[in-house]
Short mmCIF file of C-alpha atoms (C1' of nucleotides) in Angstrom, two decimals:
data_model
loop_
_atom_site.label_atom_id
_atom_site.label_comp_id
_atom_site.label_asym_id
_atom_site.label_seq_id
_atom_site.Cartn_x
_atom_site.Cartn_y
_atom_site.Cartn_z
CA UNK A 77 -1.57 -35.77 -13.57
CA UNK A 78 -0.22 -35.56 -10.36
CA UNK A 79 -1.58 -32.96 -7.74
CA UNK A 80 0.08 -29.71 -6.85
CA UNK A 81 1.28 -31.19 -3.28
CA UNK A 82 2.90 -34.36 -4.63
CA UNK A 83 4.33 -32.28 -7.51
CA UNK A 84 5.92 -29.79 -4.98
CA UNK A 85 7.06 -32.68 -2.77
CA UNK A 86 9.66 -33.81 -5.48
CA UNK A 87 11.05 -30.34 -6.13
CA UNK A 88 14.11 -29.42 -4.32
CA UNK A 89 13.74 -27.69 -1.08
CA UNK A 90 14.85 -24.39 -1.92
CA UNK A 91 12.22 -24.20 -4.73
CA UNK A 92 9.65 -25.40 -2.02
CA UNK A 93 10.64 -22.34 0.13
CA UNK A 94 10.41 -20.08 -2.41
CA UNK A 95 6.75 -21.27 -3.67
CA UNK A 96 5.54 -21.39 -0.17
CA UNK A 97 7.11 -17.92 0.79
CA UNK A 98 5.56 -16.18 -1.93
CA UNK A 99 2.02 -17.86 -1.17
CA UNK A 100 2.10 -16.55 2.16
CA UNK A 101 3.94 -13.20 1.64
CA UNK A 102 1.42 -12.32 -0.95
CA UNK A 103 -1.67 -13.33 0.98
CA UNK A 104 -0.36 -11.83 4.35
CA UNK A 105 2.43 -9.25 3.83
CA UNK A 106 6.28 -9.92 4.58
CA UNK A 107 6.23 -8.94 8.34
CA UNK A 108 3.01 -10.93 8.98
CA UNK A 109 4.88 -14.06 7.66
CA UNK A 110 7.23 -15.90 10.38
CA UNK A 111 10.06 -18.17 9.28
CA UNK A 112 8.39 -20.78 11.55
CA UNK A 113 5.08 -20.48 9.34
CA UNK A 114 7.23 -20.89 6.14
CA UNK A 115 9.07 -23.83 7.82
CA UNK A 116 5.90 -25.63 9.02
CA UNK A 117 4.34 -25.18 5.37
CA UNK A 118 7.36 -26.52 3.62
CA UNK A 119 7.46 -29.70 6.12
CA UNK A 120 10.82 -28.69 7.68
CA UNK A 121 12.10 -27.20 10.86
CA UNK A 122 13.15 -23.57 10.59
CA UNK A 123 16.63 -23.89 11.38
CA UNK A 124 16.79 -25.59 7.96
CA UNK A 125 15.27 -22.65 6.00
CA UNK A 126 18.93 -21.01 6.90
CA UNK A 127 20.65 -23.89 4.97
CA UNK A 128 19.04 -22.37 1.81
CA UNK A 129 18.45 -18.83 2.41
CA UNK A 130 20.92 -16.21 4.34
CA UNK A 131 17.93 -15.07 6.23
CA UNK A 132 14.42 -14.12 5.68
CA UNK A 133 14.97 -11.09 3.43
CA UNK A 134 16.74 -13.02 1.25
CA UNK A 135 13.96 -14.90 0.20
CA UNK A 136 12.09 -11.57 -0.53
CA UNK A 137 15.27 -10.80 -2.62
CA UNK A 138 14.82 -13.89 -4.67
CA UNK A 139 11.28 -13.42 -5.15
CA UNK A 140 11.81 -9.82 -6.80
CA UNK A 141 14.98 -11.11 -8.51
CA UNK A 142 12.59 -13.59 -10.33
CA UNK A 143 9.98 -11.03 -10.86
CA UNK A 144 12.21 -8.80 -12.74
CA UNK A 145 13.86 -11.29 -14.99
CA UNK A 146 10.25 -12.34 -15.92
CA UNK A 147 9.46 -8.67 -16.64
CA UNK A 148 12.43 -8.13 -18.70
CA UNK A 149 11.75 -10.69 -21.11
CA UNK A 150 8.19 -10.03 -21.35
CA UNK A 151 8.27 -7.07 -23.88
CA UNK A 152 7.17 -7.26 -27.57
CA UNK A 153 9.84 -7.42 -30.43
CA UNK A 154 10.32 -4.18 -32.17
CA UNK A 155 9.18 -5.00 -35.16
CA UNK A 156 6.11 -6.47 -33.99
CA UNK A 157 5.02 -3.14 -32.27
CA UNK A 158 5.47 -1.50 -35.57
CA UNK A 159 3.83 -4.00 -37.62
CA UNK A 160 0.91 -3.68 -35.20
CA UNK A 161 0.85 0.14 -35.24
CA UNK A 162 0.56 0.23 -38.77
CA UNK A 163 -2.77 -1.36 -38.62
CA UNK A 164 -4.46 1.86 -36.63
CA UNK A 165 -4.33 2.93 -33.07
CA UNK A 166 -7.64 0.94 -32.31
CA UNK A 167 -6.02 -2.31 -33.42
CA UNK A 168 -2.57 -1.18 -31.20
CA UNK A 169 -4.40 -0.58 -27.87
CA UNK A 170 -6.71 -3.80 -28.45
CA UNK A 171 -4.08 -6.31 -29.49
CA UNK A 172 -1.08 -4.89 -28.09
CA UNK A 173 -2.47 -4.47 -24.43
CA UNK A 174 -3.84 -8.02 -24.46
CA UNK A 175 -0.57 -9.51 -25.54
CA UNK A 176 1.21 -7.59 -22.87
CA UNK A 177 -1.14 -8.50 -20.20
CA UNK A 178 -1.31 -11.93 -21.17
CA UNK A 179 2.39 -12.37 -20.90
CA UNK A 180 2.69 -10.70 -17.51
CA UNK A 181 -0.11 -12.50 -15.81
CA UNK A 182 0.72 -16.26 -15.31
CA UNK A 183 -0.67 -17.62 -11.93
CA UNK A 184 2.84 -17.16 -10.38
CA UNK A 185 3.21 -13.51 -11.45
CA UNK A 186 -0.22 -12.53 -10.10
CA UNK A 187 0.97 -13.54 -6.69
CA UNK A 188 4.06 -11.24 -6.97
CA UNK A 189 2.00 -8.65 -8.32
CA UNK A 190 -0.22 -8.81 -5.34
CA UNK A 191 3.06 -8.59 -2.80
CA UNK A 192 4.48 -5.88 -4.43
CA UNK A 193 1.31 -4.12 -4.43
CA UNK A 194 0.94 -4.49 -0.56
CA UNK A 195 4.81 -4.22 0.14
CA UNK A 196 5.44 -0.98 -1.89
CA UNK A 197 5.56 1.25 0.96
CA UNK A 198 7.25 -1.20 3.80
CA UNK A 199 10.18 -2.17 1.64
CA UNK A 200 12.25 0.02 -0.04
CA UNK A 201 13.77 -2.16 -2.38
CA UNK A 202 10.04 -3.21 -3.82
CA UNK A 203 9.36 0.62 -3.69
CA UNK A 204 12.17 1.68 -5.97
CA UNK A 205 11.37 -1.44 -8.29
CA UNK A 206 7.87 0.03 -8.60
CA UNK A 207 8.41 3.41 -9.37
CA UNK A 208 11.40 2.43 -11.86
CA UNK A 209 9.78 -0.72 -13.56
CA UNK A 210 6.02 -0.19 -13.09
CA UNK A 211 5.90 3.60 -13.23
CA UNK A 212 8.74 5.37 -15.08
CA UNK A 213 9.49 2.76 -17.65
CA UNK A 214 6.00 2.14 -18.75
CA UNK A 215 5.24 5.68 -18.90
CA UNK A 216 8.16 6.46 -21.08
CA UNK A 217 7.02 3.63 -23.18
CA UNK A 218 3.71 4.99 -23.70
CA UNK A 219 5.12 8.34 -24.22
CA UNK A 220 6.93 7.05 -27.24
CA UNK A 221 3.87 5.01 -28.68
CA UNK A 222 2.06 8.26 -28.56
CA UNK A 223 4.55 10.15 -30.21
CA UNK A 224 5.08 7.58 -32.96
CA UNK A 225 1.44 7.89 -33.67
CA UNK A 226 1.42 11.29 -34.10
CA UNK A 227 4.36 11.27 -36.44
CA UNK A 228 2.09 8.78 -38.45
CA UNK A 229 -0.64 11.42 -38.06
CA UNK A 230 -3.00 8.89 -36.44
CA UNK A 231 -3.79 11.15 -33.53
CA UNK A 232 -3.94 14.98 -33.28
CA UNK A 233 -0.92 16.75 -31.86
CA UNK A 234 -0.88 16.52 -27.97
CA UNK A 235 2.12 16.62 -25.37
CA UNK A 236 2.82 12.75 -25.67
CA UNK A 237 3.76 12.58 -21.88
CA UNK A 238 0.24 14.29 -21.06
CA UNK A 239 -1.22 11.51 -22.98
CA UNK A 240 0.94 8.81 -21.33
CA UNK A 241 -0.24 9.68 -17.86
CA UNK A 242 -3.94 10.31 -19.24
CA UNK A 243 -3.72 6.40 -20.71
CA UNK A 244 -1.77 4.96 -18.07
CA UNK A 245 -2.74 6.30 -14.66
CA UNK A 246 -6.04 4.53 -15.29
CA UNK A 247 -4.14 1.31 -15.59
CA UNK A 248 -2.50 1.96 -12.19
CA UNK A 249 -5.92 2.70 -10.65
CA UNK A 250 -7.32 -0.54 -11.72
CA UNK A 251 -4.24 -2.45 -10.33
CA UNK A 252 -4.50 -0.53 -7.29
CA UNK A 253 -8.03 -1.39 -6.99
CA UNK A 254 -7.91 -4.86 -7.67
CA UNK A 255 -4.85 -5.99 -6.02
CA UNK A 256 -5.38 -3.93 -2.70
CA UNK A 257 -9.14 -2.80 -2.23
CA UNK A 258 -10.93 -5.79 -3.80
CA UNK A 259 -8.67 -8.83 -3.64
CA UNK A 260 -10.75 -10.73 -1.21
CA UNK A 261 -13.74 -10.33 -3.59
CA UNK A 262 -14.98 -12.54 -6.12
CA UNK A 263 -13.15 -11.87 -9.48
CA UNK A 264 -11.97 -14.43 -11.70
CA UNK A 265 -8.95 -12.56 -12.23
CA UNK A 266 -7.29 -9.01 -12.94
CA UNK A 267 -7.03 -9.59 -16.74
CA UNK A 268 -10.82 -10.22 -17.32
CA UNK A 269 -11.91 -7.25 -15.42
CA UNK A 270 -8.76 -4.87 -16.68
CA UNK A 271 -9.15 -5.72 -20.03
CA UNK A 272 -13.12 -4.70 -20.32
CA UNK A 273 -12.41 -1.36 -18.38
CA UNK A 274 -9.20 -0.61 -20.32
CA UNK A 275 -11.05 -1.03 -23.46
CA UNK A 276 -13.73 1.52 -22.32
CA UNK A 277 -11.19 3.91 -21.04
CA UNK A 278 -9.00 3.50 -24.33
CA UNK A 279 -12.14 4.14 -26.47
CA UNK A 280 -12.82 7.17 -24.62
CA UNK A 281 -9.18 8.40 -24.91
CA UNK A 282 -9.04 7.41 -28.74
CA UNK A 283 -12.41 9.37 -29.42
CA UNK A 284 -10.62 12.56 -27.78
CA UNK A 285 -7.54 12.13 -29.83
CA UNK A 286 -7.84 10.41 -32.97
CA UNK A 287 -7.89 12.19 -36.34
CA UNK L 263 4.80 32.22 20.05
CA UNK L 264 5.48 29.01 21.96
CA UNK L 265 7.12 26.26 19.95
CA UNK L 266 5.50 22.95 19.21
CA UNK L 267 7.01 20.96 22.28
CA UNK L 268 5.89 23.22 24.92
CA UNK L 269 2.70 23.60 23.61
CA UNK L 270 2.23 19.76 23.67
CA UNK L 271 3.49 19.54 26.96
CA UNK L 272 0.62 21.34 28.64
CA UNK L 273 -2.12 19.22 26.41
CA UNK L 274 -3.85 16.42 28.17
CA UNK L 275 -1.59 13.24 28.07
CA UNK L 276 -4.34 11.48 26.07
CA UNK L 277 -4.03 14.17 23.30
CA UNK L 278 -0.27 13.84 23.42
CA UNK L 279 -0.50 10.04 23.05
CA UNK L 280 -2.89 10.64 20.07
CA UNK L 281 -0.40 13.05 18.31
CA UNK L 282 2.80 11.25 18.92
CA UNK L 283 1.16 7.87 17.46
CA UNK L 284 -0.13 9.81 14.34
CA UNK L 285 3.27 11.04 13.57
CA UNK L 286 5.11 7.73 14.09
CA UNK L 287 2.33 5.70 12.68
CA UNK L 288 2.39 7.91 9.79
CA UNK L 289 6.31 7.71 9.12
CA UNK L 290 6.78 4.33 10.08
CA UNK L 291 3.34 2.26 9.70
CA UNK L 292 1.40 1.00 12.48
CA UNK L 293 3.26 -2.58 13.06
CA UNK L 294 6.60 -0.89 12.95
CA UNK L 295 5.94 1.13 15.66
CA UNK L 296 5.83 -0.17 19.42
CA UNK L 297 3.97 1.08 22.47
CA UNK L 298 7.42 1.74 24.13
CA UNK L 299 8.33 4.07 21.19
CA UNK L 300 5.13 5.98 21.60
CA UNK L 301 5.62 6.33 25.27
CA UNK L 302 9.07 7.39 25.19
CA UNK L 303 8.27 9.93 22.68
CA UNK L 304 5.32 11.43 25.03
CA UNK L 305 7.57 11.22 27.89
CA UNK L 306 5.91 8.58 30.27
CA UNK L 307 6.15 5.01 30.90
CA UNK L 308 4.61 2.55 28.39
CA UNK L 309 2.41 1.08 31.11
CA UNK L 310 0.74 4.59 31.64
CA UNK L 311 -0.59 4.30 27.84
CA UNK L 312 -2.98 2.10 28.88
CA UNK L 313 -4.81 4.32 31.26
CA UNK L 314 -5.97 6.25 28.20
CA UNK L 315 -6.04 3.69 25.46
CA UNK L 316 -7.08 0.14 25.97
CA UNK L 317 -4.59 -0.91 23.78
CA UNK L 318 -2.46 0.17 20.93
CA UNK L 319 -5.35 -0.92 18.05
CA UNK L 320 -7.57 1.64 19.94
CA UNK L 321 -5.30 4.54 19.23
CA UNK L 322 -5.48 3.50 15.60
CA UNK L 323 -9.30 3.32 16.06
CA UNK L 324 -9.28 7.03 17.37
CA UNK L 325 -7.16 8.31 14.60
CA UNK L 326 -9.55 6.72 12.15
CA UNK L 327 -12.74 8.25 14.11
CA UNK L 328 -10.96 11.76 14.11
CA UNK L 329 -10.43 11.72 10.29
CA UNK L 330 -13.96 10.43 9.41
CA UNK L 331 -15.42 13.27 11.40
CA UNK L 332 -13.03 15.77 9.72
CA UNK L 333 -13.85 14.44 6.28
CA UNK L 334 -17.52 14.36 6.95
CA UNK L 335 -17.83 18.14 7.95
CA UNK L 336 -15.73 19.31 4.76
CA UNK L 337 -18.03 19.02 2.00
CA UNK L 338 -19.34 22.13 0.33
CA UNK L 339 -23.06 23.32 0.73
CA UNK L 340 -25.47 22.31 -1.97
CA UNK L 341 -26.14 25.78 -3.04
CA UNK L 342 -22.89 26.80 -3.58
CA UNK L 343 -22.29 24.02 -5.70
CA UNK L 344 -24.91 24.69 -8.03
CA UNK L 345 -24.04 28.29 -8.14
CA UNK L 346 -20.33 27.33 -9.10
CA UNK L 347 -21.47 25.23 -11.83
CA UNK L 348 -23.64 27.74 -13.38
CA UNK L 349 -20.37 29.45 -13.97
CA UNK L 350 -19.56 26.82 -16.46
CA UNK L 351 -17.33 23.57 -16.18
CA UNK L 352 -13.90 25.24 -16.34
CA UNK L 353 -14.84 27.29 -13.43
CA UNK L 354 -16.31 24.41 -11.69
CA UNK L 355 -13.35 22.22 -11.81
CA UNK L 356 -10.67 25.04 -11.12
CA UNK L 357 -12.36 26.54 -8.25
CA UNK L 358 -14.18 23.55 -6.63
CA UNK L 359 -11.59 21.38 -6.58
CA UNK L 360 -9.09 23.83 -5.18
CA UNK L 361 -11.77 24.65 -2.35
CA UNK L 362 -11.97 20.95 -1.53
CA UNK L 363 -8.67 20.16 -1.57
CA UNK L 364 -7.76 23.04 0.72
CA UNK L 365 -10.21 21.90 3.19
CA UNK L 366 -8.80 18.36 3.51
CA UNK L 367 -5.23 19.23 3.69
CA UNK L 368 -4.17 20.71 7.18
CA UNK L 369 -1.12 19.40 8.39
CA UNK L 370 -2.90 16.94 10.68
CA UNK L 371 -4.75 15.47 7.97
CA UNK L 372 -1.82 15.39 5.60
CA UNK L 373 -0.36 12.93 8.13
CA UNK L 374 -3.53 10.77 8.23
CA UNK L 375 -3.73 10.79 4.40
CA UNK L 376 -0.24 9.24 4.63
CA UNK L 377 -1.26 6.57 7.32
CA UNK L 378 -4.16 5.63 5.27
CA UNK L 379 -2.50 5.14 2.16
CA UNK L 380 0.32 2.83 3.83
CA UNK L 381 -1.87 0.82 5.73
CA UNK L 382 -4.67 0.22 3.27
CA UNK L 383 -3.86 -3.29 2.78
CA UNK L 384 -2.52 -4.27 6.45
CA UNK L 385 -5.57 -2.95 8.35
CA UNK L 386 -9.08 -4.10 7.22
CA UNK L 387 -10.74 -1.14 9.35
CA UNK L 388 -8.91 1.52 7.04
CA UNK L 389 -9.31 -0.58 3.94
CA UNK L 390 -12.94 -0.44 4.23
CA UNK L 391 -12.92 2.91 5.01
CA UNK L 392 -10.62 3.69 1.61
CA UNK L 393 -13.29 1.71 -0.36
CA UNK L 394 -16.30 3.57 0.91
CA UNK L 395 -15.25 7.21 1.67
CA UNK L 396 -12.45 7.52 -0.84
CA UNK L 397 -13.33 5.62 -3.64
CA UNK L 398 -16.78 4.78 -3.82
CA UNK L 399 -18.30 8.08 -2.37
CA UNK L 400 -16.12 10.35 -4.55
CA UNK L 401 -16.84 8.52 -7.63
CA UNK L 402 -20.56 8.78 -7.14
CA UNK L 403 -20.25 12.31 -6.49
CA UNK L 404 -18.29 12.92 -9.73
CA UNK L 405 -20.97 10.98 -11.33
CA UNK L 406 -23.68 13.30 -10.03
CA UNK L 407 -21.48 16.29 -11.18
CA UNK L 408 -21.15 15.01 -14.63
CA UNK L 409 -24.74 14.08 -15.03
CA UNK L 410 -25.79 17.75 -13.91
CA UNK L 411 -23.37 19.04 -16.48
CA UNK L 412 -25.09 16.92 -19.22
CA UNK L 413 -28.47 18.17 -18.08
CA UNK L 414 -27.34 21.72 -18.23
CA UNK L 415 -26.05 20.73 -21.77
CA UNK L 416 -22.45 21.91 -20.83
CA UNK L 417 -21.41 18.67 -21.96
CA UNK L 418 -21.61 16.20 -24.72
CA UNK L 419 -23.57 13.04 -23.79
CA UNK L 420 -21.85 10.35 -22.31
CA UNK L 421 -21.99 7.74 -19.59
CA UNK L 422 -21.46 9.99 -16.35
CA UNK L 423 -20.13 7.16 -14.48
CA UNK L 424 -17.51 6.62 -17.31
CA UNK L 425 -16.63 9.95 -16.83
CA UNK L 426 -16.44 9.98 -13.13
CA UNK L 427 -13.79 7.25 -13.69
CA UNK L 428 -11.80 9.29 -16.29
CA UNK L 429 -11.65 12.14 -13.89
CA UNK L 430 -11.16 10.66 -10.57
CA UNK L 431 -8.77 7.63 -11.23
CA UNK L 432 -6.10 10.01 -12.04
CA UNK L 433 -6.48 12.09 -8.82
CA UNK L 434 -5.96 8.91 -7.01
CA UNK L 435 -3.11 7.97 -9.08
CA UNK L 436 -1.49 11.15 -7.95
CA UNK L 437 -2.71 10.54 -4.62
CA UNK L 438 -0.69 7.28 -4.60
CA UNK L 439 2.36 8.45 -6.43
CA UNK L 440 2.74 11.23 -3.79
CA UNK L 441 2.04 9.45 -0.68
CA UNK L 442 3.55 6.02 -1.12
CA UNK L 443 6.01 6.37 -3.93
CA UNK L 444 7.32 9.63 -3.68
CA UNK L 445 6.90 11.00 0.22
CA UNK L 446 10.54 11.09 0.82
CA UNK L 447 11.15 13.69 -2.07
CA UNK L 448 11.39 16.91 -2.20
CA UNK L 449 7.81 18.22 -2.82
CA UNK L 450 6.29 21.07 -0.72
CA UNK L 451 3.12 19.48 -0.54
CA UNK L 452 0.36 17.41 -1.97
CA UNK L 453 -1.53 20.19 -3.12
CA UNK L 454 0.86 22.41 -4.97
CA UNK L 455 1.80 19.47 -6.89
CA UNK L 456 -2.02 18.09 -7.46
CA UNK L 457 -3.56 21.32 -8.47
CA UNK L 458 -1.18 21.96 -11.18
CA UNK L 459 -1.36 18.38 -12.59
CA UNK L 460 -4.95 18.05 -12.14
CA UNK L 461 -5.36 21.04 -14.06
CA UNK L 462 -3.76 19.59 -17.02
CA UNK L 463 -5.72 16.40 -16.64
CA UNK L 464 -8.68 18.63 -16.46
CA UNK L 465 -8.10 20.74 -19.51
CA UNK L 466 -7.73 17.54 -21.43
CA UNK L 467 -10.82 15.90 -20.49
CA UNK L 468 -13.02 19.16 -20.96
CA UNK L 469 -11.55 19.63 -24.29
CA UNK L 470 -12.91 15.98 -25.21
CA UNK L 471 -16.42 16.62 -23.66
CA UNK L 472 -17.17 20.33 -23.59
CA UNK L 473 -19.92 21.47 -26.49
"C1'" DG H 203 20.50 -31.18 4.73
"C1'" DT H 204 17.79 -31.94 8.55
"C1'" DC H 205 17.07 -32.22 13.03
"C1'" DT H 206 17.08 -30.77 18.48
"C1'" DA H 207 17.98 -27.37 21.43
"C1'" DT H 208 18.49 -22.93 22.66
"C1'" DA H 209 20.22 -17.83 22.85
"C1'" DC H 210 18.88 -13.48 22.26
"C1'" DT H 211 15.54 -9.57 21.31
"C1'" DT H 212 11.29 -7.41 21.13
"C1'" DC H 213 6.73 -6.92 21.84
"C1'" DG H 214 2.02 -6.05 24.19
"C1'" DA H 215 -0.03 -6.35 28.37
"C1'" DT H 216 -0.87 -6.28 33.35
"C1'" DA H 217 -0.16 -6.28 38.54
"C1'" DG H 218 0.68 -3.49 42.51
"C1'" DA H 219 3.17 0.25 44.91
"C1'" DC H 220 2.74 5.19 45.20
"C1'" DG F 152 -2.50 8.87 36.65
"C1'" DT F 153 2.36 7.44 36.86
"C1'" DC F 154 5.81 4.42 38.30
"C1'" DT F 155 8.52 -0.10 38.69
"C1'" DA F 156 8.78 -4.81 37.79
"C1'" DT F 157 7.57 -8.56 35.11
"C1'" DC F 158 5.12 -12.01 32.36
"C1'" DG F 159 4.02 -14.64 28.44
"C1'" DA F 160 4.13 -14.93 23.59
"C1'" DA F 161 6.35 -14.71 19.31
"C1'" DG F 162 10.03 -13.43 16.51
"C1'" DT F 163 14.76 -14.29 13.71
"C1'" DA F 164 18.87 -16.70 13.76
"C1'" DT F 165 22.68 -19.86 15.70
"C1'" DA F 166 25.37 -24.27 17.31
"C1'" DG F 167 26.19 -28.59 17.07
"C1'" DA F 168 24.60 -33.78 16.64
"C1'" DC F 169 23.31 -36.87 13.38
#
DNA sequence: GTCTATACTTCGATAGAC
DNA sequence: GTCTATCGAAGTATAGAC
């Protein structure tokens, strides 16, 4: 099997610019990476970058677009969700969140998660994306899950939106703690850590609300 | 009463540099503010800045030091804490968190909270500060609170650290949502929003653990 | 599509007169 | 302690030869 370098070298230049930029942006942040540095790492002159992307911002836009597309196609089919829930809330949280997390945590996506985390404030496009796709959309999704569980008499009656926040804010906290505060430390991956701690969190929440 | 501008003009230049820098850093982030811009806003030339601070980084250091000092002296006295807790967990959470939040939310401090939020990743000093003072120290503090409540048989037995995370991660989530995602929107202040939503969160948590 | 060369801008910081 | 003047470094981006 070829190593990463030789595999990258036969890829089109535009794709190599994309990969190198993502790697550097996710490590240092957008502003801290220069076009010169990207070009050096790709192995071309900086002027050649502009044959593939209009400017530096356009590279970031391409990364965000890629991220959006990956997220959009990662949802579970409706019928799978219903089938899973019929096995009870415990199974739903254990299996459901594992499947979901695995889908959105490829090595490529890990870098983009990191980039989104560290640039959420500095870049308006990323901020809007975060608010919509990583906050509002999941909260509404979990609100619906809790409402369904209530209708199926699996859990006690609560305000489903309150439950959604109780559940999901902890996930966002883990996300922030891992990607922003502790990225330099020696975790294996976000997934291993998150799954274990989300398990404890879910146990606590379920104990409080299940019938 | 004098307006802010004339009050600022009679202050020492060093203090005016501090205030202007804090204002600008908290709005745009450290890197996005130039020494020229600070000087212009203060009303002096940029070379004069260096008579008061060694360099741009030193201004940021001064702000962080000020922030640390304010936080250190804002704790409640031990006896007050105990007295409050003896009135039951509901009172403790309602009154205790209100007093605490009020102490650390002066207009000056709001700007620093914001600055810390948006520069946590980009600046190593701020990141270490965040991890220690705004994450580990409060978590340990709340862990002790829950342990005391358990010893006083006010709440059911749980892992106190788990409870600390259940309680405090929601606060950090609100903090992040307000200072990073929604700062440009029309909230009155973090406090009004946070107190109301922390109330709901605390009600839910207490319902789950109280005896 | 890549190269060399360079324009243009902005930045942090310093020297030295007053 | 403030000013004028200026330096050197680094950044984005473009023109034009090959």
